[in-house]
Coordinates of N, CA and C in Angstrom, one line a residue:
Q1 N -5.9 36.2 -31.7 CA -5.2 36.5 -33.0 C -3.8 36.1 -32.9
V2 N -3.2 35.8 -34.0 CA -1.8 35.4 -34.1 C -1.0 36.7 -34.1
R3 N -0.2 36.9 -33.1 CA 0.7 38.0 -33.0 C 2.1 37.6 -33.0
L4 N 3.0 38.2 -33.7 CA 4.4 37.9 -33.7 C 5.2 39.1 -33.3
V5 N 6.3 38.8 -32.5 CA 7.2 39.8 -32.0 C 8.6 39.4 -32.3
E6 N 9.3 40.3 -33.0 CA 10.7 40.1 -33.4 C 11.6 40.7 -32.3
S7 N 12.8 40.2 -32.2 CA 13.8 40.7 -31.3 C 15.1 40.3 -31.8
G8 N 16.2 40.9 -31.3 CA 17.5 40.5 -31.5 C 18.3 41.4 -32.5
G9 N 17.7 42.4 -33.1 CA 18.4 43.2 -34.0 C 19.4 44.1 -33.3
G10 N 20.2 44.8 -34.1 CA 21.2 45.7 -33.5 C 22.2 46.2 -34.5
L11 N 23.2 46.9 -34.1 CA 24.2 47.4 -34.9 C 25.5 46.6 -34.7
V12 N 26.0 46.0 -35.8 CA 27.2 45.2 -35.8 C 28.1 45.6 -36.9
Q13 N 29.3 45.0 -36.9 CA 30.3 45.3 -37.9 C 30.2 44.1 -38.9
A14 N 30.7 44.4 -40.1 CA 30.7 43.3 -41.1 C 31.5 42.1 -40.6
G15 N 31.0 40.9 -40.8 CA 31.6 39.7 -40.4 C 31.1 39.2 -39.0
D16 N 30.4 40.1 -38.3 CA 29.8 39.7 -37.1 C 28.5 38.8 -37.2
S17 N 28.0 38.4 -36.1 CA 26.8 37.6 -36.1 C 25.7 38.1 -35.3
L18 N 24.5 37.8 -35.6 CA 23.3 38.2 -34.8 C 22.3 37.0 -34.9
R19 N 21.5 36.9 -33.9 CA 20.4 35.9 -33.9 C 19.1 36.6 -33.6
L20 N 18.2 36.6 -34.6 CA 16.9 37.2 -34.4 C 15.9 36.1 -33.9
S21 N 15.0 36.6 -33.2 CA 13.9 35.7 -32.6 C 12.6 36.2 -33.0
C22 N 11.7 35.3 -33.3 CA 10.3 35.6 -33.6 C 9.4 34.7 -32.7
A23 N 8.7 35.3 -31.9 CA 7.9 34.6 -30.9 C 6.4 34.9 -31.1
G24 N 5.6 33.8 -31.0 CA 4.1 34.0 -31.0 C 3.7 34.6 -29.7
S25 N 2.7 35.5 -29.8 CA 2.2 36.2 -28.6 C 0.6 36.1 -28.7
G26 N 0.0 35.8 -27.6 CA -1.5 35.6 -27.7 C -2.0 34.3 -28.1
R27 N -1.3 33.7 -29.1 CA -1.5 32.4 -29.6 C -0.2 31.8 -30.1
T28 N -0.1 30.5 -29.8 CA 1.2 29.8 -30.2 C 1.3 29.8 -31.8
I29 N 2.5 29.9 -32.3 CA 2.7 29.7 -33.7 C 3.3 28.4 -34.0
S30 N 3.2 27.5 -33.1 CA 3.9 26.1 -33.2 C 3.3 25.3 -34.4
T31 N 2.1 25.7 -34.8 CA 1.4 25.0 -35.9 C 1.4 25.8 -37.2
Y32 N 2.2 26.8 -37.2 CA 2.3 27.7 -38.4 C 3.7 27.7 -39.0
A33 N 3.8 27.7 -40.3 CA 5.1 28.0 -41.0 C 5.4 29.5 -40.7
V34 N 6.7 29.8 -40.7 CA 7.1 31.2 -40.5 C 8.1 31.6 -41.5
G35 N 8.0 32.8 -42.0 CA 9.0 33.3 -42.9 C 9.7 34.6 -42.3
W36 N 10.9 34.7 -42.7 CA 11.7 35.9 -42.3 C 11.8 36.8 -43.6
F37 N 11.5 38.0 -43.5 CA 11.5 39.0 -44.6 C 12.4 40.1 -44.2
R38 N 12.9 40.9 -45.2 CA 13.6 42.1 -44.8 C 13.3 43.2 -45.8
Q39 N 13.4 44.4 -45.4 CA 13.2 45.6 -46.3 C 14.2 46.6 -45.9
A40 N 15.0 47.0 -46.9 CA 16.0 48.1 -46.8 C 15.4 49.4 -47.4
P41 N 15.9 50.5 -46.9 CA 15.3 51.8 -47.4 C 15.4 51.8 -49.0
G42 N 14.3 52.2 -49.6 CA 14.3 52.3 -51.0 C 14.1 51.0 -51.8
N43 N 14.1 49.9 -51.1 CA 13.9 48.6 -51.7 C 12.6 48.0 -51.3
E44 N 12.2 47.0 -52.1 CA 10.9 46.3 -51.8 C 11.3 45.2 -50.8
R45 N 10.3 44.8 -50.1 CA 10.4 43.7 -49.2 C 10.8 42.4 -49.9
E46 N 11.8 41.7 -49.3 CA 12.2 40.4 -49.9 C 12.2 39.3 -48.9
L47 N 11.9 38.1 -49.4 CA 11.9 36.9 -48.6 C 13.4 36.5 -48.3
V48 N 13.6 36.2 -47.0 CA 15.0 35.8 -46.6 C 15.0 34.3 -46.4
A49 N 14.1 33.8 -45.6 CA 14.0 32.4 -45.3 C 12.7 32.0 -44.8
T50 N 12.3 30.7 -45.0 CA 11.1 30.2 -44.5 C 11.4 28.8 -43.8
I51 N 10.5 28.5 -42.9 CA 10.5 27.2 -42.2 C 9.1 26.6 -42.1
S52 N 9.0 25.4 -42.3 CA 7.7 24.7 -42.3 C 7.2 24.7 -40.8
W53 N 5.9 24.4 -40.7 CA 5.3 24.4 -39.3 C 6.1 23.4 -38.4
S54 N 6.5 22.3 -39.0 CA 7.2 21.2 -38.2 C 8.7 21.5 -38.0
G55 N 9.2 22.4 -38.8 CA 10.6 22.7 -38.7 C 11.5 21.8 -39.6
S56 N 10.8 20.9 -40.3 CA 11.5 19.9 -41.1 C 12.0 20.5 -42.5
T57 N 11.4 21.6 -43.0 CA 11.7 22.1 -44.3 C 12.1 23.5 -44.2
T58 N 13.2 23.9 -44.8 CA 13.6 25.3 -44.8 C 13.9 25.8 -46.3
L59 N 13.9 27.1 -46.4 CA 14.2 27.7 -47.7 C 14.9 29.0 -47.5
Y60 N 15.9 29.3 -48.3 CA 16.7 30.5 -48.2 C 16.8 31.2 -49.5
T61 N 16.8 32.5 -49.5 CA 17.2 33.2 -50.7 C 18.7 33.1 -51.0
D62 N 19.1 33.1 -52.2 CA 20.4 32.8 -52.6 C 21.5 33.7 -51.9
S63 N 21.1 34.9 -51.6 CA 22.1 35.8 -51.1 C 22.5 35.5 -49.6
V64 N 21.7 34.7 -48.9 CA 22.0 34.4 -47.5 C 22.4 32.9 -47.3
K65 N 22.3 32.1 -48.4 CA 22.6 30.7 -48.3 C 24.1 30.5 -47.8
G66 N 24.2 29.6 -46.8 CA 25.5 29.4 -46.2 C 25.9 30.3 -45.1
R67 N 25.1 31.4 -44.9 CA 25.4 32.4 -43.9 C 24.3 32.4 -42.8
F68 N 23.1 32.3 -43.3 CA 21.9 32.4 -42.4 C 21.3 31.0 -42.2
T69 N 20.8 30.8 -41.0 CA 20.1 29.5 -40.7 C 18.8 29.8 -39.9
I70 N 17.7 29.3 -40.5 CA 16.4 29.4 -39.8 C 16.1 28.1 -39.0
S71 N 15.6 28.3 -37.9 CA 15.2 27.1 -37.0 C 14.1 27.5 -36.1
R72 N 13.6 26.5 -35.4 CA 12.6 26.8 -34.4 C 12.8 26.0 -33.1
S73 N 12.3 26.6 -32.0 CA 12.5 26.0 -30.7 C 11.8 24.6 -30.7
N74 N 12.1 23.9 -29.6 CA 11.4 22.6 -29.5 C 9.9 22.7 -29.3
S75 N 9.5 23.8 -28.7 CA 8.1 24.1 -28.5 C 7.4 24.5 -29.8
G76 N 8.2 25.0 -30.7 CA 7.7 25.5 -32.0 C 7.2 27.0 -31.9
N77 N 7.2 27.6 -30.7 CA 6.6 28.9 -30.6 C 7.6 30.0 -30.8
T78 N 8.9 29.7 -31.0 CA 9.9 30.6 -31.3 C 10.6 30.2 -32.6
V79 N 10.8 31.1 -33.5 CA 11.6 30.8 -34.7 C 12.8 31.8 -34.7
Y80 N 13.9 31.2 -35.0 CA 15.2 32.0 -35.0 C 15.7 32.2 -36.4
L81 N 16.5 33.2 -36.5 CA 17.3 33.4 -37.7 C 18.7 33.7 -37.3
Q82 N 19.5 32.7 -37.4 CA 20.9 32.9 -37.1 C 21.6 33.5 -38.3
M83 N 22.2 34.7 -38.1 CA 22.9 35.4 -39.2 C 24.4 35.5 -38.9
N84 N 25.2 34.8 -39.7 CA 26.6 34.8 -39.6 C 27.2 35.6 -40.8
S85 N 28.5 36.0 -40.6 CA 29.2 36.6 -41.7 C 28.4 37.8 -42.3
L86 N 27.9 38.6 -41.4 CA 27.0 39.7 -41.9 C 27.7 40.7 -42.8
K87 N 27.0 41.2 -43.8 CA 27.5 42.1 -44.7 C 26.7 43.4 -44.7
P88 N 27.3 44.5 -45.1 CA 26.5 45.8 -45.1 C 25.2 45.6 -45.9
E89 N 25.2 44.8 -47.0 CA 24.0 44.6 -47.8 C 22.9 43.9 -47.0
D90 N 23.2 43.3 -45.8 CA 22.1 42.7 -45.0 C 21.4 43.8 -44.2
T91 N 21.8 45.0 -44.2 CA 21.2 46.0 -43.4 C 19.7 46.2 -43.9
A92 N 18.8 46.1 -43.0 CA 17.4 46.2 -43.3 C 16.6 46.0 -42.0
V93 N 15.3 46.3 -42.1 CA 14.4 45.9 -41.1 C 13.9 44.5 -41.4
Y94 N 14.1 43.6 -40.4 CA 13.7 42.2 -40.6 C 12.4 42.0 -39.9
Y95 N 11.5 41.3 -40.6 CA 10.2 41.0 -40.2 C 10.0 39.5 -40.2
C96 N 9.2 38.9 -39.2 CA 8.8 37.6 -39.3 C 7.3 37.6 -39.6
A97 N 6.8 36.5 -40.3 CA 5.4 36.5 -40.7 C 4.9 35.0 -40.7
A98 N 3.6 34.9 -40.6 CA 3.0 33.6 -40.6 C 1.8 33.6 -41.6
P99 N 1.5 32.5 -42.2 CA 0.4 32.4 -43.1 C -0.9 32.3 -42.3
R100 N -2.0 32.5 -43.0 CA -3.3 32.3 -42.3 C -3.6 30.9 -42.0
S101 N -3.2 30.0 -42.8 CA -3.4 28.6 -42.6 C -2.3 27.9 -41.8
Q102 N -2.7 26.9 -41.0 CA -1.8 26.2 -40.2 C -1.3 25.0 -41.0
Y103 N -0.2 24.4 -40.5 CA 0.3 23.1 -41.0 C 0.8 23.2 -42.5
T104 N 1.4 24.3 -42.8 CA 1.9 24.5 -44.2 C 3.4 24.4 -44.2
M105 N 4.0 24.3 -45.4 CA 5.4 24.1 -45.5 C 6.2 25.3 -45.5
G106 N 5.6 26.5 -45.7 CA 6.3 27.7 -45.7 C 6.6 28.2 -47.2
R107 N 7.1 27.3 -48.0 CA 7.3 27.6 -49.4 C 6.0 27.8 -50.1
G108 N 5.9 28.9 -50.8 CA 4.7 29.2 -51.5 C 3.5 29.7 -50.7
D109 N 3.7 29.9 -49.5 CA 2.6 30.3 -48.6 C 2.3 31.8 -48.8
R110 N 1.1 32.2 -48.6 CA 0.7 33.6 -48.6 C 0.7 34.1 -47.1
Y111 N 1.6 35.0 -46.8 CA 1.8 35.4 -45.4 C 0.9 36.5 -45.1
E112 N 0.2 36.3 -44.0 CA -0.9 37.3 -43.6 C -0.6 38.0 -42.3
Y113 N 0.1 37.3 -41.4 CA 0.3 37.9 -40.0 C 1.8 38.4 -40.0
W114 N 2.0 39.6 -39.5 CA 3.3 40.2 -39.5 C 3.7 40.8 -38.2
G115 N 5.0 40.6 -37.8 CA 5.5 41.3 -36.7 C 5.8 42.8 -37.0
Q116 N 6.3 43.5 -36.0 CA 6.6 44.9 -36.2 C 8.0 45.2 -36.8
G117 N 8.8 44.2 -36.7 CA 10.1 44.3 -37.3 C 11.2 44.7 -36.3
T118 N 12.4 44.3 -36.7 CA 13.6 44.6 -35.8 C 14.7 45.1 -36.8
Q119 N 15.4 46.2 -36.4 CA 16.4 46.8 -37.3 C 17.7 46.0 -37.1
V120 N 18.3 45.7 -38.3 CA 19.6 45.1 -38.3 C 20.5 46.1 -39.2
T121 N 21.6 46.6 -38.6 CA 22.5 47.5 -39.3 C 23.9 46.9 -39.2
V122 N 24.5 46.8 -40.4 CA 25.8 46.2 -40.5 C 26.7 47.2 -41.1
S123 N 27.7 47.7 -40.3 CA 28.6 48.7 -40.8 C 29.8 48.0 -41.5
S124 N 30.4 48.7 -42.4 CA 31.6 48.2 -43.1 C 32.9 48.5 -42.4

């Protein structure tokens, strides 16, 4: 089974940076697109960024453009979310996810496999 494990969350101050990691476990995710999502208390889950299986194509929600960067390792089995200039509004549980199908672009995919999430808290 495709299993994903997030790490890298923590408590930081506004303006600080964090790098989240999403790693495949049990089976490599190198052939899968990956999306980062977040959910804050009382809010619905929202898409933050996606990356195609090859790493060649990325997508960001408007609120993080210019601040966040999604990338993947050379092996393809780890996907990163570099978060700079963090704001209190970024506080949420961040999840990575992969679609059921391999070799997709990320954009427009239906995400089926989800990690457990990692907490990001940004204080003002």
